[in-house]
């Protein structure tokens, strides 16, 4: 139970509420949702199982785990994980900072606006400011380091047990409000009715990246969490529970944001600001909107915290397990290093927007490289390790401790050995446009 909560805490976060709705909006809606769910419940859940097996069986950080299981060049996959965790955390805490800021600004009412266009201008003014968002990023990152340092992770977990159902409940209320807005029908159709004419390889790549990001896969977080599992903890059952919860929260968030986008006449492809410009307009039209809004963004910040702690843990576990470093020292230094990269990430949305990498501002480049390249690559390597290098040992581990596993073994073996490697390779090559 404790493990499932921690893993679900890592999975459910900004990926579900901030990233999923806008990526769905950018990729045409219903068809993307379908492809996304298809990937989540085949490749996603299977790779999650594989990562938990790697962690539980070695009780080590990603690099150590790859070395122990396979040796050779495999630890490189672990190094890539640590690099990815570091980059993701650097932009994750910027967005998480926004949620903190919106908690405060909801209370004063300064961001609530029934006019989405104005809500958008307010949002833009905020994120392009050179100081304010950076301060909130620093605040969020400090809380993350504090949690990792103090080992109050237990406290967070206990709190999350109450707070996450609360977040879920608010999402339900918001979804009810959103789908009954005038003009919401068009958004519901957009979200739920697949239009395959818009599907390209890029759609598949976006869905694959989003699936890995949302389930915290392909970058060692679930290997690290798996390493804290007990020998005979149920892997298949935990993985299914976490996957279901994660998909459900994303789906609900989509049902909140997208109908409102259409009702308010905004564009679904507006990008990373979508959640932040739509929600304040919904709240502005609700009784006690200020209170609800502050509560919502506070809960979202806490959901982000249980994810950012997982990201930082990947970095900490590596230096502690591999180099015997002092946990407190590593957490502090890593936090500071993340901040050094987070500052330009935040500024790249404003004063530093002139500086681009391959046509992307730094923030977008960091998001693209991790979600669309290193995460899928990490997932591919995990699938190859379990499906081909370890084979029988992997299957023994799969069965150990789970009453559910025997019935699922055939399906898991097929996905991890054939379906996942082939699909990920095809999507990566075509989606990135390598060939
Ligand atoms: N899964 C988290 C989210 O959806 C993000 C995350 C990615 C956390 C990787 C840990 C590791 O918000």
Coordinates of C-alpha atoms and ligand atoms in Angstrom, one line a residue:
X1 CA 0.0 0.0 0.0
X2 CA 2.8 2.4 0.9
X3 CA 4.6 1.6 -2.2
X4 CA 1.6 2.0 -4.5
X5 CA 1.0 5.4 -2.9
X6 CA 4.5 6.6 -3.4
X7 CA 4.6 5.4 -7.0
X8 CA 1.2 6.9 -7.8
X9 CA 2.5 10.1 -6.2
X10 CA 5.4 10.1 -8.5
X11 CA 3.2 9.4 -11.5
X12 CA 0.3 11.8 -10.9
X13 CA 1.5 15.4 -11.2
X14 CA 1.8 18.2 -13.7
X15 CA 2.0 15.6 -16.5
X16 CA -1.6 14.8 -16.0
X17 CA -3.2 18.2 -15.3
X18 CA -0.9 20.6 -17.1
X19 CA 0.8 18.6 -19.9
X20 CA -1.8 16.1 -21.0
X21 CA -4.6 18.6 -21.8
X22 CA -2.4 20.9 -23.9
X23 CA -0.6 18.1 -25.7
X24 CA -4.0 16.6 -26.5
X25 CA -5.1 20.0 -27.7
X26 CA -2.0 20.4 -29.9
X27 CA -2.4 16.9 -31.4
X28 CA -6.0 17.0 -32.6
X29 CA -8.0 15.7 -29.6
X30 CA -9.9 12.4 -29.8
X31 CA -7.5 10.4 -32.0
X32 CA -4.6 11.4 -29.7
X33 CA -6.5 10.3 -26.6
X34 CA -7.2 6.9 -28.2
X35 CA -3.6 6.4 -29.2
X36 CA -2.4 7.7 -25.8
X37 CA -4.6 5.2 -23.9
X38 CA -3.6 2.4 -26.2
X39 CA 0.1 3.1 -25.6
X40 CA -0.4 3.5 -21.8
X41 CA -2.2 0.2 -21.3
X42 CA 0.2 -1.9 -23.5
X43 CA 3.7 -0.4 -23.6
X44 CA 3.4 1.9 -20.6
X45 CA 2.2 -0.6 -18.0
X46 CA 4.6 -3.2 -19.4
X47 CA 7.6 -1.0 -19.1
X48 CA 6.5 0.1 -15.7
X49 CA 6.5 -3.6 -14.6
X50 CA 10.0 -4.0 -16.2
X51 CA 11.4 -1.0 -14.3
X52 CA 9.9 -2.2 -11.0
X53 CA 11.5 -5.6 -11.6
X54 CA 14.9 -4.0 -12.3
X55 CA 14.7 -2.0 -9.1
X56 CA 13.2 -4.6 -6.8
X57 CA 15.6 -7.3 -7.9
X58 CA 18.8 -5.2 -7.5
X59 CA 17.8 -2.8 -4.8
X60 CA 20.0 -0.3 -6.6
X61 CA 19.9 3.0 -8.4
X62 CA 19.5 2.8 -12.2
X63 CA 23.2 2.8 -13.2
X64 CA 24.1 0.3 -10.5
X65 CA 21.1 -1.8 -11.4
X66 CA 22.0 -2.0 -15.1
X67 CA 25.6 -2.8 -14.2
X68 CA 24.6 -5.6 -11.8
X69 CA 22.0 -7.1 -14.2
X70 CA 23.8 -6.9 -17.5
X71 CA 27.2 -5.2 -17.2
X72 CA 29.0 -4.1 -20.4
X73 CA 27.7 -0.8 -21.8
X74 CA 24.4 -1.1 -20.0
X75 CA 25.2 1.4 -17.2
X76 CA 25.2 4.0 -19.9
X77 CA 21.4 3.6 -19.9
X78 CA 21.5 4.5 -16.2
X79 CA 23.6 7.6 -16.8
X80 CA 21.1 8.7 -19.4
X81 CA 18.4 8.3 -16.8
X82 CA 20.1 10.5 -14.4
X83 CA 20.8 13.2 -17.1
X84 CA 17.1 13.0 -18.1
X85 CA 15.8 13.3 -14.5
X86 CA 18.1 16.4 -14.0
X87 CA 16.8 18.1 -17.2
X88 CA 13.1 17.3 -16.5
X89 CA 13.4 18.5 -12.9
X90 CA 14.8 21.8 -14.2
X91 CA 11.7 22.7 -16.2
X92 CA 9.3 20.8 -13.9
X93 CA 10.0 23.1 -11.0
X94 CA 9.3 26.1 -13.2
X95 CA 5.8 24.9 -13.9
X96 CA 5.4 23.9 -10.3
X97 CA 6.4 27.4 -9.4
X98 CA 3.5 28.7 -11.5
X99 CA 1.1 26.6 -9.5
X100 CA 2.4 28.1 -6.3
X101 CA 2.1 31.5 -7.7
X102 CA -1.5 30.8 -8.9
X103 CA -2.3 29.6 -5.4
X104 CA -1.4 32.9 -4.0
X105 CA -2.9 34.9 -6.9
X106 CA -6.1 33.0 -6.6
X107 CA -6.5 34.2 -3.0
X108 CA -6.1 37.8 -4.0
X109 CA -8.3 37.2 -7.0
X110 CA -5.8 38.8 -9.3
X111 CA -5.8 35.9 -11.8
X112 CA -9.4 34.9 -11.9
X113 CA -11.0 36.3 -15.0
X114 CA -14.1 35.2 -16.8
X115 CA -12.6 36.4 -20.1
X116 CA -10.1 33.8 -21.3
X117 CA -8.3 36.3 -23.4
X118 CA -7.6 38.5 -20.4
X119 CA -6.7 35.4 -18.3
X120 CA -4.2 34.6 -21.1
X121 CA -2.7 38.1 -21.0
X122 CA -2.3 37.9 -17.2
X123 CA -0.7 34.5 -17.5
X124 CA 1.7 35.8 -20.2
X125 CA 2.6 38.8 -18.2
X126 CA 3.4 36.6 -15.3
X127 CA 5.6 33.9 -17.0
X128 CA 7.5 36.4 -19.1
X129 CA 8.4 38.5 -16.0
X130 CA 12.2 38.1 -15.3
X131 CA 11.8 37.9 -11.5
X132 CA 8.5 36.7 -10.1
X133 CA 8.4 33.2 -11.7
X134 CA 12.0 32.6 -10.9
X135 CA 11.3 33.3 -7.2
X136 CA 8.4 30.8 -7.2
X137 CA 10.7 28.3 -8.9
X138 CA 13.3 28.8 -6.2
X139 CA 10.6 28.4 -3.5
X140 CA 9.3 25.1 -5.0
X141 CA 12.7 23.7 -5.5
X142 CA 13.7 24.6 -1.9
X143 CA 10.6 22.7 -0.7
X144 CA 11.6 19.7 -2.9
X145 CA 15.1 19.6 -1.5
X146 CA 13.8 20.1 2.0
X147 CA 11.5 17.1 1.7
X148 CA 14.3 15.0 0.2
X149 CA 16.7 16.1 2.9
X150 CA 14.6 15.8 6.0
X151 CA 13.4 12.4 5.1
X152 CA 9.9 13.8 5.7
X153 CA 9.0 11.9 2.6
X154 CA 6.8 9.8 4.9
X155 CA 4.9 12.8 6.0
X156 CA 4.3 13.8 2.5
X157 CA 3.1 10.4 1.7
X158 CA 0.7 10.4 4.6
X159 CA -0.6 13.8 3.6
X160 CA -0.9 12.8 0.0
X161 CA -3.2 9.9 1.1
X162 CA -5.8 12.6 2.0
X163 CA -4.9 15.3 -0.4
X164 CA -4.8 13.3 -3.7
X165 CA -8.4 12.2 -3.3
X166 CA -9.2 15.8 -2.6
X167 CA -7.6 16.8 -5.9
X168 CA -9.5 14.1 -7.6
X169 CA -12.8 15.4 -6.1
X170 CA -12.1 18.9 -7.2
X171 CA -11.4 17.7 -10.7
X172 CA -14.7 15.9 -10.7
X173 CA -16.5 19.1 -9.7
X174 CA -14.7 21.1 -12.3
X175 CA -15.4 18.5 -15.0
X176 CA -19.1 18.8 -14.1
X177 CA -18.9 22.6 -14.4
X178 CA -16.9 22.5 -17.6
X179 CA -19.0 20.1 -19.6
X180 CA -22.2 22.1 -18.7
X181 CA -20.8 25.4 -19.9
X182 CA -22.5 26.9 -22.9
X183 CA -20.7 25.8 -26.0
X184 CA -18.9 22.9 -24.2
X185 CA -20.3 20.3 -26.6
X186 CA -17.8 21.1 -29.3
X187 CA -14.9 20.6 -26.9
X188 CA -16.4 17.3 -25.7
X189 CA -16.5 16.1 -29.3
X190 CA -13.0 17.3 -29.9
X191 CA -11.7 15.4 -26.9
X192 CA -13.7 12.2 -27.3
X193 CA -14.4 11.8 -31.0
X194 CA -11.3 10.5 -32.9
X195 CA -10.5 12.3 -36.1
X196 CA -7.8 10.2 -37.7
X197 CA -7.2 12.6 -40.5
X198 CA -4.9 14.5 -38.2
X199 CA -2.8 11.6 -37.2
X200 CA 0.9 11.5 -38.2
X201 CA 4.0 9.8 -36.8
X202 CA 4.4 13.0 -34.7
X203 CA 1.1 12.2 -33.1
X204 CA 2.4 8.8 -32.0
X205 CA 5.6 10.3 -30.8
X206 CA 3.8 12.9 -28.7
X207 CA 1.6 10.2 -27.2
X208 CA 4.5 7.9 -26.5
X209 CA 6.5 10.7 -24.8
X210 CA 3.4 11.8 -22.8
X211 CA 2.8 8.2 -21.7
X212 CA 6.3 7.8 -20.4
X213 CA 6.4 11.2 -18.8
X214 CA 3.1 10.7 -17.1
X215 CA 4.0 7.3 -15.8
X216 CA 7.5 8.5 -14.7
X217 CA 9.1 6.0 -17.1
X218 CA 12.2 5.8 -19.1
X219 CA 14.3 7.8 -16.7
X220 CA 14.9 5.6 -13.8
X221 CA 12.4 7.0 -11.3
X222 CA 10.4 3.7 -11.2
X223 CA 13.7 1.7 -11.0
X224 CA 14.7 3.8 -8.0
X225 CA 11.2 3.4 -6.4
X226 CA 11.3 -0.3 -7.2
X227 CA 14.6 -0.5 -5.4
X228 CA 12.7 0.5 -2.2
X229 CA 10.2 -2.4 -2.6
X230 CA 10.4 -5.5 -0.5
X231 CA 11.5 -8.7 -2.1
X232 CA 8.0 -10.2 -2.6
X233 CA 5.9 -7.1 -3.1
X234 CA 3.3 -7.5 -5.9
X235 CA 4.7 -5.8 -9.0
X236 CA 2.0 -6.5 -11.6
X237 CA -0.8 -5.4 -9.2
X238 CA 1.0 -2.2 -8.2
X239 CA 1.8 -1.4 -11.8
X240 CA -1.8 -1.8 -12.9
X241 CA -3.2 0.3 -10.1
X242 CA -0.7 3.1 -10.7
X243 CA -1.4 3.1 -14.5
X244 CA -5.2 3.1 -14.0
X245 CA -5.0 6.0 -11.5
X246 CA -2.7 8.0 -13.7
X247 CA -4.7 7.6 -16.8
X248 CA -7.9 8.4 -14.9
X249 CA -6.5 11.7 -13.6
X250 CA -5.3 12.7 -17.0
X251 CA -8.6 11.8 -18.6
X252 CA -10.5 13.9 -16.0
X253 CA -8.1 16.8 -16.5
X254 CA -8.8 16.7 -20.3
X255 CA -12.5 16.7 -19.5
X256 CA -12.1 19.8 -17.4
X257 CA -9.8 21.8 -19.7
X258 CA -10.9 21.0 -23.3
X259 CA -14.7 21.6 -23.1
X260 CA -13.9 24.9 -21.4
X261 CA -11.4 25.9 -24.1
X262 CA -14.1 25.6 -26.7
X263 CA -16.8 27.2 -24.5
X264 CA -14.6 30.2 -23.9
X265 CA -13.6 30.5 -27.6
X266 CA -9.9 29.8 -26.9
X267 CA -7.7 27.6 -29.1
X268 CA -6.9 24.0 -28.1
X269 CA -3.4 24.3 -29.5
X270 CA -2.4 27.3 -27.4
X271 CA 0.4 25.3 -25.8
X272 CA 1.8 25.1 -22.3
X273 CA -0.4 27.9 -20.9
X274 CA -3.7 26.1 -21.7
X275 CA -4.5 24.9 -18.2
X276 CA -3.4 28.2 -16.6
X277 CA -5.6 30.3 -18.9
X278 CA -8.6 28.1 -18.9
X279 CA -9.0 27.2 -15.2
X280 CA -9.1 30.8 -13.9
X281 CA -11.9 31.5 -16.3
X282 CA -13.8 28.4 -15.0
X283 CA -13.2 29.4 -11.4
X284 CA -14.3 33.0 -12.1
X285 CA -17.7 31.6 -13.0
X286 CA -18.1 29.5 -9.9
X287 CA -19.5 30.4 -6.5
X288 CA -16.5 30.7 -4.1
X289 CA -14.3 30.6 -7.1
X290 CA -11.3 32.2 -5.3
X291 CA -11.3 29.5 -2.6
X292 CA -11.8 26.7 -5.0
X293 CA -9.0 28.0 -7.2
X294 CA -6.5 28.5 -4.4
X295 CA -7.3 25.0 -3.1
X296 CA -7.0 23.5 -6.5
X297 CA -3.6 25.0 -7.3
X298 CA -2.3 24.2 -3.9
X299 CA -3.3 20.6 -4.3
X300 CA -1.7 20.6 -7.8
X301 CA 1.5 22.0 -6.3
X302 CA 1.5 19.1 -3.8
X303 CA 0.9 16.6 -6.6
X304 CA 3.8 18.2 -8.3
X305 CA 5.9 17.9 -5.2
X306 CA 5.5 14.1 -4.9
X307 CA 6.7 14.0 -8.5
X308 CA 9.6 16.4 -8.1
X309 CA 10.8 14.5 -5.1
X310 CA 10.9 11.3 -7.2
X311 CA 12.9 13.2 -9.9
X312 CA 15.4 14.4 -7.4
X313 CA 15.6 11.0 -5.8
X314 CA 16.9 9.5 -9.0
X315 CA 19.9 11.9 -8.9
X316 CA 20.4 11.4 -5.1
X317 CA 20.2 7.6 -5.3
X318 CA 22.8 7.5 -8.0
X319 CA 25.4 9.5 -6.0
X320 CA 24.6 7.8 -2.7
X321 CA 24.5 4.3 -4.1
X322 CA 27.4 4.6 -6.5
X323 CA 29.8 7.0 -4.8
X324 CA 28.7 6.6 -1.2
X325 CA 28.1 10.3 -1.0
X326 CA 26.3 12.0 1.8
X327 CA 22.6 12.2 1.1
X328 CA 22.2 15.7 2.5
X329 CA 25.1 17.0 0.6
X330 CA 24.0 15.5 -2.7
X331 CA 20.4 16.8 -2.2
X332 CA 21.6 20.3 -1.6
X333 CA 24.2 20.4 -4.4
X334 CA 21.8 18.8 -6.9
X335 CA 19.1 21.2 -5.9
X336 CA 21.4 24.2 -6.5
X337 CA 22.5 22.7 -9.9
X338 CA 18.9 22.2 -11.0
X339 CA 18.2 25.9 -10.1
X340 CA 21.1 27.0 -12.3
X341 CA 19.4 25.4 -15.3
X342 CA 15.9 26.3 -14.2
X343 CA 16.6 30.0 -14.3
X344 CA 17.4 30.2 -18.0
X345 CA 14.5 27.7 -18.6
X346 CA 12.1 30.2 -17.0
X347 CA 13.7 33.2 -18.7
X348 CA 13.6 31.6 -22.1
X349 CA 9.8 32.2 -22.0
X350 CA 10.4 35.9 -21.6
X351 CA 13.6 38.0 -21.8
X352 CA 15.7 35.1 -23.2
X353 CA 13.2 34.0 -25.9
X354 CA 15.6 35.2 -28.6
X355 CA 18.0 32.4 -27.7
X356 CA 16.9 29.2 -29.5
X357 CA 18.2 25.7 -30.0
X358 CA 17.1 24.1 -33.3
X359 CA 14.3 26.7 -33.5
X360 CA 13.1 26.1 -29.9
X361 CA 13.5 28.3 -26.9
X362 CA 15.4 26.5 -24.1
X363 CA 12.3 25.5 -22.2
X364 CA 10.8 23.8 -25.3
X365 CA 14.1 22.2 -26.2
X366 CA 14.4 20.6 -22.8
X367 CA 10.9 19.3 -23.0
X368 CA 11.4 18.0 -26.5
X369 CA 14.7 16.2 -26.0
X370 CA 13.5 14.5 -22.8
X371 CA 9.9 13.6 -23.7
X372 CA 10.4 12.8 -27.3
X373 CA 13.9 11.3 -27.3
X374 CA 15.5 10.2 -24.1
X375 CA 12.4 8.9 -22.4
X376 CA 11.3 6.6 -25.3
X377 CA 15.0 5.5 -25.7
X378 CA 15.2 4.7 -22.0
X379 CA 12.0 2.7 -22.2
X380 CA 13.3 0.9 -25.3
X381 CA 16.4 -0.2 -23.4
X382 CA 14.4 -1.4 -20.4
X383 CA 12.2 -3.5 -22.7
X384 CA 15.3 -5.0 -24.4
X385 CA 17.0 -5.7 -21.1
X386 CA 14.0 -7.6 -19.7
X387 CA 12.7 -9.1 -22.9
X388 CA 16.0 -10.4 -24.3
X389 CA 19.0 -10.1 -22.0
X390 CA 17.4 -11.3 -18.8
X391 CA 14.5 -13.4 -20.2
X392 CA 13.7 -16.1 -17.7
X393 CA 15.1 -14.3 -14.7
X394 CA 12.8 -11.4 -15.6
X395 CA 9.8 -13.7 -15.8
X396 CA 10.6 -15.3 -12.5
X397 CA 10.7 -11.9 -11.0
X398 CA 7.4 -11.0 -12.7
X399 CA 5.7 -13.9 -11.1
X400 CA 7.2 -13.5 -7.6
X401 CA 4.8 -12.1 -5.1
X402 CA 1.8 -11.6 -7.4
X403 CA -1.4 -13.6 -7.7
X404 CA -2.3 -11.7 -10.7
X405 CA 0.9 -12.2 -12.6
X406 CA 0.4 -15.8 -13.9
X407 CA -2.6 -14.7 -16.0
X408 CA -0.7 -11.8 -17.4
X409 CA 2.6 -13.4 -18.1
X410 CA 2.0 -14.2 -21.8
X411 CA 0.7 -10.7 -22.6
X412 CA 3.6 -9.0 -20.7
X413 CA 6.2 -11.2 -22.4
X414 CA 4.8 -10.4 -25.8
X415 CA 4.7 -6.7 -25.3
X416 CA 8.1 -6.4 -23.6
X417 CA 9.9 -8.7 -26.1
X418 CA 8.2 -7.7 -29.4
X419 CA 5.5 -5.1 -29.4
X420 CA 7.3 -2.5 -27.3
X421 CA 10.7 -2.6 -28.9
X422 CA 9.3 -2.6 -32.4
X423 CA 6.7 0.1 -31.8
X424 CA 9.1 2.4 -29.9
X425 CA 11.8 2.1 -32.5
X426 CA 9.3 2.8 -35.4
X427 CA 7.8 5.8 -33.6
X428 CA 11.2 7.2 -32.6
X429 CA 12.7 6.9 -36.1
X430 CA 9.6 8.3 -37.9
X431 CA 8.5 10.7 -35.3
X432 CA 11.8 12.4 -35.0
X433 CA 12.3 12.2 -38.7
X434 CA 15.6 10.4 -38.6
X435 CA 15.0 8.7 -41.9
Ligands
LIG1 N1 5.0 11.6 -13.9 C1 5.2 13.0 -13.4 C2 4.0 13.8 -13.8 O1 3.2 13.3 -14.6 C3 6.5 13.6 -13.8 C4 7.6 12.8 -13.6 C5 8.4 12.2 -14.6 C6 7.9 12.4 -12.3 C7 9.4 11.4 -14.3 C8 9.0 11.6 -12.0 C9 9.7 11.1 -13.0 O2 3.8 14.9 -13.5

